[in-house]
XYZ file of C-alpha atoms in Angstrom:
409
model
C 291.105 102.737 116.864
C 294.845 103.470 115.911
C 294.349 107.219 115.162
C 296.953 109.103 113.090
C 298.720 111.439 115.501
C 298.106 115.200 114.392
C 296.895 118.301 115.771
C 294.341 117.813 113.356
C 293.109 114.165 114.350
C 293.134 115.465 118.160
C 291.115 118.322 117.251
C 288.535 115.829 115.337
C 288.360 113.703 118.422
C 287.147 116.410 120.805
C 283.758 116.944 121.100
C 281.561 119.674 118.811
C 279.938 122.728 119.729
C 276.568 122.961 120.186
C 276.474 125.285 117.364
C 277.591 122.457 115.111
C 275.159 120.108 116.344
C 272.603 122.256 116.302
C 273.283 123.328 112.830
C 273.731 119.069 111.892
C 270.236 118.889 113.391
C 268.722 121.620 111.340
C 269.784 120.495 107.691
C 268.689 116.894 108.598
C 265.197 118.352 109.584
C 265.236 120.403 106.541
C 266.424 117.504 104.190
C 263.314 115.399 105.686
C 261.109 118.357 105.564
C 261.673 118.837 101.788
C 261.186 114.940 100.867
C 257.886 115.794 102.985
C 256.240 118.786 100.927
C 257.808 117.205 98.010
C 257.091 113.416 98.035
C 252.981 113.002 98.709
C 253.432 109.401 99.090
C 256.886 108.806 101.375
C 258.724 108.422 97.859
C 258.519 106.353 94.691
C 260.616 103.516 96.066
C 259.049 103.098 99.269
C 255.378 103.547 97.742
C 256.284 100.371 95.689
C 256.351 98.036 98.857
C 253.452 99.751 100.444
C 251.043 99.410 97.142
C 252.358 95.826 96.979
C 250.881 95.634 100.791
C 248.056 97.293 100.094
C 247.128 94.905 96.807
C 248.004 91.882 99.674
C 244.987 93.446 101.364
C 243.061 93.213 98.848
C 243.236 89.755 97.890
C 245.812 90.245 95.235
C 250.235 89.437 94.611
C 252.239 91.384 95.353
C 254.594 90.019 92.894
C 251.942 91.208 90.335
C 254.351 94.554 89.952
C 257.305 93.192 88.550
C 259.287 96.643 90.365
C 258.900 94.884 93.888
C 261.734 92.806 94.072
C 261.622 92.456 97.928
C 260.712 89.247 100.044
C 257.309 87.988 100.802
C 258.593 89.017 104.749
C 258.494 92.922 103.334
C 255.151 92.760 102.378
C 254.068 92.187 106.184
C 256.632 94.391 107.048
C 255.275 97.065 104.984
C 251.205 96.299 105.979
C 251.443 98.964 109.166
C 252.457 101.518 105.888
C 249.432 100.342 103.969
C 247.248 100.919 107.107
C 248.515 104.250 107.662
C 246.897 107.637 105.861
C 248.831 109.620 103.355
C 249.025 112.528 105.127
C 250.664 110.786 108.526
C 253.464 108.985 105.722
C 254.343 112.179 103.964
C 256.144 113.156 107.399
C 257.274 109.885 108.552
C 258.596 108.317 105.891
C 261.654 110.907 105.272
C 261.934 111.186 109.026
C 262.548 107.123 109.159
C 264.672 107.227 106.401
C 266.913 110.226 107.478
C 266.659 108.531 111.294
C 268.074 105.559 109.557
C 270.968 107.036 107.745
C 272.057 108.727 111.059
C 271.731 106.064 112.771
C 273.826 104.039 110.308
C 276.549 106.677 110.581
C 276.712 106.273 114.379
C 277.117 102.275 113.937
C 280.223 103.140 111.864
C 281.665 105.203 114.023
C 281.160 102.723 116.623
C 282.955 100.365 114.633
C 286.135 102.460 113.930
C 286.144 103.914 118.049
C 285.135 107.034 116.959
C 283.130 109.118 120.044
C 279.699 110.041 118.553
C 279.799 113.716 120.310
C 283.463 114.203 118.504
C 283.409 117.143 115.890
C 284.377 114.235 113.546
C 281.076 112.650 114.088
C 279.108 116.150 113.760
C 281.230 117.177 110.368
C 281.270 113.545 108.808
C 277.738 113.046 109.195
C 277.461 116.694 107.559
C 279.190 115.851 104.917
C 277.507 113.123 104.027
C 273.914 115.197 104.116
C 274.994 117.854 101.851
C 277.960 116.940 99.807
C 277.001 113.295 98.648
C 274.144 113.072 96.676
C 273.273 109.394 97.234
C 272.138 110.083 100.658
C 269.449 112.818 99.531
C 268.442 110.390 97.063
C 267.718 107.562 99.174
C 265.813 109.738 101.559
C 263.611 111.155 98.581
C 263.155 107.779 97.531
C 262.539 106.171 100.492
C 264.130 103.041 99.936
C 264.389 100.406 101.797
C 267.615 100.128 101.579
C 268.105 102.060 104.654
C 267.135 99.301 106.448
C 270.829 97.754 104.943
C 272.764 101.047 105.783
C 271.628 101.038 109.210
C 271.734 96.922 110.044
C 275.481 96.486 108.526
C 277.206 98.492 110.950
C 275.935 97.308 113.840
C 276.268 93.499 113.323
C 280.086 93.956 112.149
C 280.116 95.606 115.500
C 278.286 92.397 116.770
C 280.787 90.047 115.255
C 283.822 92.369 115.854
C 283.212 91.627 119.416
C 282.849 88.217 119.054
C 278.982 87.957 118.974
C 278.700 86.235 115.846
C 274.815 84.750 116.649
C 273.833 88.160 117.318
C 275.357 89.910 114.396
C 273.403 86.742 112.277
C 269.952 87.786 113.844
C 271.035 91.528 113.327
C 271.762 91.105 109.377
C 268.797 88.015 109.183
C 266.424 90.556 109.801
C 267.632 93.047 107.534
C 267.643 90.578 105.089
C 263.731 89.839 105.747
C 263.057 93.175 104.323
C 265.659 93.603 101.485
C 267.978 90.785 100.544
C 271.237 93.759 99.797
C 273.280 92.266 102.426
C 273.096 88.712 101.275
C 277.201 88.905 100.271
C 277.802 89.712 103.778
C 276.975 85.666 104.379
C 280.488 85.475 102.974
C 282.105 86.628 105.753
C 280.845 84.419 108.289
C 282.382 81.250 105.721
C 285.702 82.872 106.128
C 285.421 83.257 109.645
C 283.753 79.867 110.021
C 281.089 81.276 112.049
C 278.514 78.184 111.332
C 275.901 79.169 113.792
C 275.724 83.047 112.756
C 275.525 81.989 109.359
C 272.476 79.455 110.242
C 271.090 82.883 112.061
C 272.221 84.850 109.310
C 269.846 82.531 106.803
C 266.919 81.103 108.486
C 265.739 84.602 109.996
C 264.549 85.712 106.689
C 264.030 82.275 105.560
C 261.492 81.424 108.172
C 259.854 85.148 107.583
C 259.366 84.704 103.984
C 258.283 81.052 104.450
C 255.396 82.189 106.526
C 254.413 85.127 105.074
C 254.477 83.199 101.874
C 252.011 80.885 103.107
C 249.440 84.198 103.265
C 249.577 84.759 100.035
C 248.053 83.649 96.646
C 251.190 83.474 94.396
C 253.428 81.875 97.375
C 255.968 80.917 94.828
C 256.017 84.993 93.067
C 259.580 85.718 94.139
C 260.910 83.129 92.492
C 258.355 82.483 89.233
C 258.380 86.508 88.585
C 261.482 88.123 90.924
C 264.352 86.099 90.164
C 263.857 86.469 86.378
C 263.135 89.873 86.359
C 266.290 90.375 88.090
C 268.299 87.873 86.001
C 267.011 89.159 82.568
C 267.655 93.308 83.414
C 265.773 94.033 80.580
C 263.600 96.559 81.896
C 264.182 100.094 80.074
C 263.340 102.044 82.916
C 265.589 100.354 85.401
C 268.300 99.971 83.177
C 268.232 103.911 82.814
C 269.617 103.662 86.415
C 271.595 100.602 87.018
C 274.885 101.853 87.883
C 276.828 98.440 87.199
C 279.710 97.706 85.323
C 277.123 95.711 82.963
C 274.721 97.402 82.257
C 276.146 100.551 81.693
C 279.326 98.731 79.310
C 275.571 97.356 77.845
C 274.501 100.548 77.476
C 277.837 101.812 75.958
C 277.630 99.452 72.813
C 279.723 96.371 74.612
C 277.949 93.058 73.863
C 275.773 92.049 76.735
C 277.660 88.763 77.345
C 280.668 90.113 77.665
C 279.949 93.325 79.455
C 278.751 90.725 82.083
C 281.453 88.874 81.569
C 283.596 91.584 83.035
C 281.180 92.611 85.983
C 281.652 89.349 86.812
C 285.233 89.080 86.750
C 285.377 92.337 88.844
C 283.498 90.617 91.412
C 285.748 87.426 91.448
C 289.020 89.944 91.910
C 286.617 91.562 94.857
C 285.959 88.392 96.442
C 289.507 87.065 96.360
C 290.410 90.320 97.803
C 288.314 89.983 100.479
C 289.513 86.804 101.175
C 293.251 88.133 101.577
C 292.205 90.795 103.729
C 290.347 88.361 105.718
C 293.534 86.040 105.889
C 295.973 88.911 106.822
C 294.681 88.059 110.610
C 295.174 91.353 112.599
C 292.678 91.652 115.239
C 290.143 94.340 115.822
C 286.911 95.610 113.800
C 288.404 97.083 111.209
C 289.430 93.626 109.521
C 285.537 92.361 110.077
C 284.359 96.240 108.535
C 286.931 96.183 105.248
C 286.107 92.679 104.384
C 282.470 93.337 104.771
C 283.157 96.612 102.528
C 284.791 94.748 100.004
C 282.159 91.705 99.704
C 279.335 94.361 99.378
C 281.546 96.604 96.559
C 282.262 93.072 94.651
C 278.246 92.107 94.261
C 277.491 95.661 93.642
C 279.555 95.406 90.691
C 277.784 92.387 89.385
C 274.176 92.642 90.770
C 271.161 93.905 89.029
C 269.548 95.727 89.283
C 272.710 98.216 91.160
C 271.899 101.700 92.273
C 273.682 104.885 93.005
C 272.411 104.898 97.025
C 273.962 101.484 97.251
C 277.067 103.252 97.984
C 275.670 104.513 101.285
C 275.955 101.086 102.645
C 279.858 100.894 102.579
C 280.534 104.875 102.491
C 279.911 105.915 106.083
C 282.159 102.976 106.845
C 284.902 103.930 105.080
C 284.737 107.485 106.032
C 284.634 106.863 109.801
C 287.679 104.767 109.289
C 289.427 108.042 107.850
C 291.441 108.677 110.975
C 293.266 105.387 111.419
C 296.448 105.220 109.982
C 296.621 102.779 106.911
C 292.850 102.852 106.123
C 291.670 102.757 102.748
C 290.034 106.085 103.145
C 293.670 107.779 103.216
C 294.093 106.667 99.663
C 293.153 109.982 97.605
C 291.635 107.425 95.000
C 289.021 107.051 97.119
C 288.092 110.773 97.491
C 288.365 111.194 93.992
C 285.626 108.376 93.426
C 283.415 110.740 95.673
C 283.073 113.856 92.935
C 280.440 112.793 90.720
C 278.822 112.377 93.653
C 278.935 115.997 94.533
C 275.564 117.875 94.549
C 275.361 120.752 91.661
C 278.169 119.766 90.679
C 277.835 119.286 86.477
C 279.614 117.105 84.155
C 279.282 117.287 80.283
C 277.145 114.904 78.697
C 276.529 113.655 81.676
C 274.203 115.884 83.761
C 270.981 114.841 82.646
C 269.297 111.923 84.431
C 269.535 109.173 82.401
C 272.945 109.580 81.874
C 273.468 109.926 85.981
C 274.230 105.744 85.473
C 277.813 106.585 84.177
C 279.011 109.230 86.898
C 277.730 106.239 89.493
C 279.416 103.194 87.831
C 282.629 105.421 87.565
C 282.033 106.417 91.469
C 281.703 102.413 92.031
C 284.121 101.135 89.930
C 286.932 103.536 91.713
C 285.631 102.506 95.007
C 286.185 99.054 94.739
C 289.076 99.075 92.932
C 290.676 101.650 96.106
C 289.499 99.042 98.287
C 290.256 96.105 96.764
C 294.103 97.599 96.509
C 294.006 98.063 100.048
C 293.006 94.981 101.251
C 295.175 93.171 98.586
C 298.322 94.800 99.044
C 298.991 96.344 102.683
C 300.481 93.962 105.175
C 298.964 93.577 108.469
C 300.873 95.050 111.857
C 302.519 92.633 114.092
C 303.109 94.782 117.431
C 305.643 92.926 120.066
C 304.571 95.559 123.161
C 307.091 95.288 126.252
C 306.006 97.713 128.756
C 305.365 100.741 127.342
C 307.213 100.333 124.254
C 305.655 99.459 121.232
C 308.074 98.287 118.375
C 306.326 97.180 115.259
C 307.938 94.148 113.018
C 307.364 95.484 109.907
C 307.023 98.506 107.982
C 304.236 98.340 106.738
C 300.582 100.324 108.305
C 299.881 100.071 111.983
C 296.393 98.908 113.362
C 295.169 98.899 117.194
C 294.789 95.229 118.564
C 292.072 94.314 120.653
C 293.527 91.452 122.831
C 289.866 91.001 124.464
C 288.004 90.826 121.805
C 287.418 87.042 120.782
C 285.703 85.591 117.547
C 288.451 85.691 115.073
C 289.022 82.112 113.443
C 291.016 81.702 109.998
């Protein structure tokens, strides 16, 4: 990490008081506790997956609930759920979840070189729990898309260092129980990393096969899933769908061309992922933007797109916040983070089926920050002679990792 050099950024780095981590410690048990006395079931979302295990049980599809848009893979994944009394998930489902989030958090700051015990650590991850909504959300819900916020991280921490296989495995099996970082695949085709990609696609593909093979409507993903998802035309879901579509849709923009747009959006996303990709300076946070940006570009397009999406790129911008030149610097960014404020109340716009618009604006900012930043800021060449390092350019300065290996145009 190429830390901006402040009295403030020093003070960050050191490590926090006890008192801080205790008091980190305390709201996450509270958040979980809440979810807990609140959520009989583990949350809507995750009682989805488990009822869809439990009618496996019984001799039924899972697929027979067009809401579980998951793998065949989940549905084994989600059996030890099924087998499991109420009373035991109440507690451990918001305890996984919130364990999941954290842990997702600590794989970002990993990424960016950021010491976990640093008060930056303790007041980020804070700050996350209490002033952005999304991550309440998701535990109350308990979706599975934790399992996408804590995998990411990790493998672009994998293929930062070169481990491209492993970081394949890492997202493969993420992918086994919800296909949300399928975009990531992209980066491994700009990196031409062939054999993490192969990882990357047969470790879910080989899950599903077999666990499709166990059950009476093998073929249900595709027959009832896929047009589900491709249609959108679900009322309830669309209440929620925080994508440029569907909420232009829902806004009085014909259908066909509010996609139209989403899907231009992505394009521009893609392409600036690509440039950030080709810009070539070394270290993780070239493998972490890209990834940021490919996610942010099919969250714009994909349906259905929800508002604790965001907590898979988030925590990885945020831990990023101390290099110099990262796209968290931009105050764009920050300012896509207030609707996303809890309590906080916007006209017209505070009731919940109106919460679509403060998300797509959220989204929309975010990628658009991000996309700017990987489109437009030149990579650092450093020539270092001795001790004396004398950049090339003028543009942002980034820390190279000369031992790091992996990084192919």
């Amino acid at each position: 990490m190429k830390a901006a050099k402040s009295p403030l950024t020093s003070w960050l780095l050191r490590p926090a008081p006890r008192s801080v981590r205790a008091a980190l410690c305390v709201v996450l048990a509270v958040l979980a506790a809440h979810v807990a006395l609140k959520a009989p079931g583990g949350g809507m979302d995750n009682g989805i997956v488990v009822r869809a295990a439990r009618v496996w049980l019984d001799g039924g599809s899972p697929y027979a609930d067009r809401h579980f848009l998951y793998f065949p893979s989940a549905v084994l994944a989600a059996v030890p759920q099924a087998l499991t009394p109420t009373a035991v998930l109440r507690l451990a489902v918001p305890v996984l979840v919130t364990g999941g989030l954290v842990a997702g958090w600590a794989g970002a700051l990993r990424v960016h070189g950021v010491p976990w015990r640093s008060r930056f650590a303790a007041y980020g991850l804070l700050a996350l729990a209490v002033g952005f909504a999304p991550f309440a959300h998701l535990v109350a819900l308990g979706n599975w898309t934790v399992t996408a916020v804590a995998a990411l991280p990790w493998a672009l921490l994998l293929a930062a260092r070169g481990r491209w296989l492993a970081a394949g495995v890492v997202l493969g099996a993420a992918l086994a129980l919800k296909p949300l970082l399928a975009p990531v695949a992209l980066l491994f085709v700009l990196a031409r990393q062939w054999r993490g990609l192969a990882a990357l696609v047969l470790v879910p593909a080989g899950a599903s096969a077999a666990a499709a093979l166990a059950m009476p409507d093998p073929a249900g993903f595709f027959t009832r899933t896929l047009p589900f998802l491709l249609r959108g035309d679900d009322g309830f879901v669309r209440l929620y769908e925080a994508s440029p579509g569907a909420v232009l849709a829902r806004l009085g923009v014909p259908a066909a061309a509010a996609t139209a747009l989403a899907a231009a959006g992505a394009a521009a996303g893609v392409w600036c992922a690509w440039r950030r990709w080709r810009r070539g300076d070394a270290g993780a946070r070239r493998v972490s933007e890209t990834a940021v940006m490919l996610m942010l570009s099919a969250f714009l397009v994909s349906r259905p797109s929800y508002d604790h999406y965001l907590l898979v790129v988030v925590p990885l911008l945020l831990a990023g916040a101390l290099e110099a030149g990262a796209a968290a610097r931009a105050p764009w960014l920050w300012a896509a983070l207030l609707p996303q404020l809890p309590g906080l109340s916007w006209p017209y716009l505070d009731t919940g089926v109106r919460r679509a618009f403060l998300d797509c604006a959220t989204l929309c900012v975010l990628a658009v920050t991000v996309a700017r930043s990987c489109s437009l800021r030149r990579a650092v060449r450093l020539e270092v002679t001795g001790r004396t390092t004398v950049p090339e350019s003028r543009s942002d300065s980034v820390l190279t990792h000369p031992g790091r290996r992996g990084y192919s145009a």
